[in-house]
Amino acid sequence: MKTVTLYPQRIVLQDERHQEVRTIDVYEAASRVNTDNLPEGWHRYAWRDNGGDGHNDTFENWVCVNHMNDYISREDVSALLDEQGGMYFEFTDSDPAKQPIEMPASIYQR
C-alpha cells in the first residue's frame, strides 16, 4: 500500500474577536482529502483564504472557494466549527513530541 507522510502542526482556533478558544494538533495534508477514505477516528478540516495578510483566514469543516489546504486531526471540533460558522486561527509552536505520520495515499482519491 502506498503511503504519504503528513507533518504535525498546532493551530489555535479563535473567536470573532480573535480571542483564543481552543488549541488543536493537526497534520498538514497539502491537498484536498476525501473524508470517505480517512481511517476511523480521523477528521478533516480546511483552511479558507479570505485575502489579505492571512489575519482573517478561517478554519472550517469544508471549503469549496478560496481553499488553501486540508488538515486532519484526531480531535473532533466539527460541532464548534459549525456553531461558529468557521473560526479564525493562527499557527503556533507544534508539540515536539508529535512526530510525522504515515497515511494511506488513498486519502486523496475521489
Tab-separated table of C-alpha atoms in Angstrom:
chain	number	residue	atom	x	y	z
A	1	MET	CA	0.000	0.000	0.000
A	2	LYS	CA	1.350	3.405	-0.977
A	3	THR	CA	1.536	5.922	1.881
A	4	VAL	CA	2.117	9.652	2.318
A	5	THR	CA	3.901	11.396	5.165
A	6	LEU	CA	1.984	14.141	6.961
A	7	TYR	CA	3.673	16.612	9.286
A	8	PRO	CA	2.311	17.885	12.610
A	9	GLN	CA	1.235	21.440	13.270
A	10	ARG	CA	-0.623	23.127	16.094
A	11	ILE	CA	-3.482	25.535	15.425
A	12	VAL	CA	-5.106	27.999	17.810
A	13	LEU	CA	-8.796	28.484	16.988
A	14	GLN	CA	-10.093	31.989	17.694
A	15	ASP	CA	-13.498	33.618	18.001
A	16	GLU	CA	-14.721	36.651	16.044
A	17	ARG	CA	-12.635	38.952	18.293
A	18	HIS	CA	-9.530	36.827	17.603
A	19	GLN	CA	-9.548	35.564	21.202
A	20	GLU	CA	-8.206	32.046	21.759
A	21	VAL	CA	-10.930	29.408	22.088
A	22	ARG	CA	-9.098	26.104	21.666
A	23	THR	CA	-5.764	24.698	20.526
A	24	ILE	CA	-5.681	21.533	18.407
A	25	ASP	CA	-2.960	19.343	16.948
A	26	VAL	CA	-3.347	18.710	13.229
A	27	TYR	CA	-1.409	17.170	10.358
A	28	GLU	CA	-0.980	19.136	7.148
A	29	ALA	CA	-2.404	17.204	4.189
A	30	ALA	CA	-1.083	19.607	1.496
A	31	SER	CA	-4.108	18.857	-0.697
A	32	ARG	CA	-7.826	18.098	-0.537
A	33	VAL	CA	-8.658	15.000	1.491
A	34	ASN	CA	-11.575	12.663	0.767
A	35	THR	CA	-13.206	12.018	4.145
A	36	ASP	CA	-14.656	8.739	2.850
A	37	ASN	CA	-11.092	7.409	2.679
A	38	LEU	CA	-9.842	8.633	6.064
A	39	PRO	CA	-9.150	5.940	8.645
A	40	GLU	CA	-11.644	5.668	11.506
A	41	GLY	CA	-11.217	8.314	14.197
A	42	TRP	CA	-9.720	10.990	11.934
A	43	HIS	CA	-11.385	14.279	10.998
A	44	ARG	CA	-10.712	16.604	8.061
A	45	TYR	CA	-10.709	20.403	8.257
A	46	ALA	CA	-9.947	23.097	5.698
A	47	TRP	CA	-8.233	26.478	5.573
A	48	ARG	CA	-10.114	29.241	3.727
A	49	ASP	CA	-8.015	32.109	2.355
A	50	ASN	CA	-10.043	35.282	2.878
A	51	GLY	CA	-7.456	37.514	1.221
A	52	GLY	CA	-5.007	39.959	2.671
A	53	ASP	CA	-2.272	39.030	5.108
A	54	GLY	CA	-3.945	35.884	6.482
A	55	HIS	CA	-5.258	37.601	9.621
A	56	ASN	CA	-8.866	36.931	8.578
A	57	ASP	CA	-8.425	33.432	7.127
A	58	THR	CA	-10.717	30.805	8.624
A	59	PHE	CA	-10.550	27.158	9.663
A	60	GLU	CA	-13.712	25.312	8.594
A	61	ASN	CA	-15.248	21.857	8.185
A	62	TRP	CA	-15.352	22.201	4.390
A	63	VAL	CA	-14.186	24.836	1.922
A	64	CYS	CA	-15.073	24.987	-1.760
A	65	VAL	CA	-13.994	28.520	-2.759
A	66	ASN	CA	-10.628	30.001	-1.694
A	67	HIS	CA	-9.417	26.630	-0.399
A	68	MET	CA	-5.791	26.785	0.772
A	69	ASN	CA	-5.190	23.406	2.389
A	70	ASP	CA	-6.708	20.498	4.284
A	71	TYR	CA	-5.643	19.252	7.702
A	72	ILE	CA	-6.520	16.067	9.555
A	73	SER	CA	-6.774	15.555	13.286
A	74	ARG	CA	-7.878	13.032	15.866
A	75	GLU	CA	-9.588	15.919	17.661
A	76	ASP	CA	-13.217	16.421	16.675
A	77	VAL	CA	-14.000	20.148	16.558
A	78	SER	CA	-16.705	19.827	13.880
A	79	ALA	CA	-19.533	20.990	16.156
A	80	LEU	CA	-17.507	24.003	17.329
A	81	LEU	CA	-16.721	24.997	13.738
A	82	ASP	CA	-20.377	24.518	12.712
A	83	GLU	CA	-21.572	26.609	15.659
A	84	GLN	CA	-19.161	29.420	14.800
A	85	GLY	CA	-19.502	29.146	11.012
A	86	GLY	CA	-15.751	28.602	10.814
A	87	MET	CA	-13.162	30.214	13.066
A	88	TYR	CA	-10.190	32.493	12.760
A	89	PHE	CA	-6.947	30.703	13.518
A	90	GLU	CA	-3.208	31.003	13.773
A	91	PHE	CA	-0.373	28.541	13.788
A	92	THR	CA	1.652	28.144	16.960
A	93	ASP	CA	4.615	26.023	18.026
A	94	SER	CA	3.997	22.320	17.421
A	95	ASP	CA	4.213	19.802	20.217
A	96	PRO	CA	7.807	18.494	19.986
A	97	ALA	CA	6.539	15.032	20.964
A	98	LYS	CA	4.355	14.852	17.840
A	99	GLN	CA	6.039	13.000	15.003
A	100	PRO	CA	5.132	12.841	11.300
A	101	ILE	CA	2.614	10.117	10.482
A	102	GLU	CA	2.054	7.832	7.503
A	103	MET	CA	-1.402	7.768	5.945
A	104	PRO	CA	-2.676	5.709	3.022
A	105	ALA	CA	-2.257	7.684	-0.206
A	106	SER	CA	-5.911	6.856	-0.895
A	107	ILE	CA	-6.954	9.735	1.403
A	108	TYR	CA	-6.566	11.936	-1.683
A	109	GLN	CA	-8.615	9.746	-4.062
A	110	ARG	CA	-12.070	10.885	-5.091
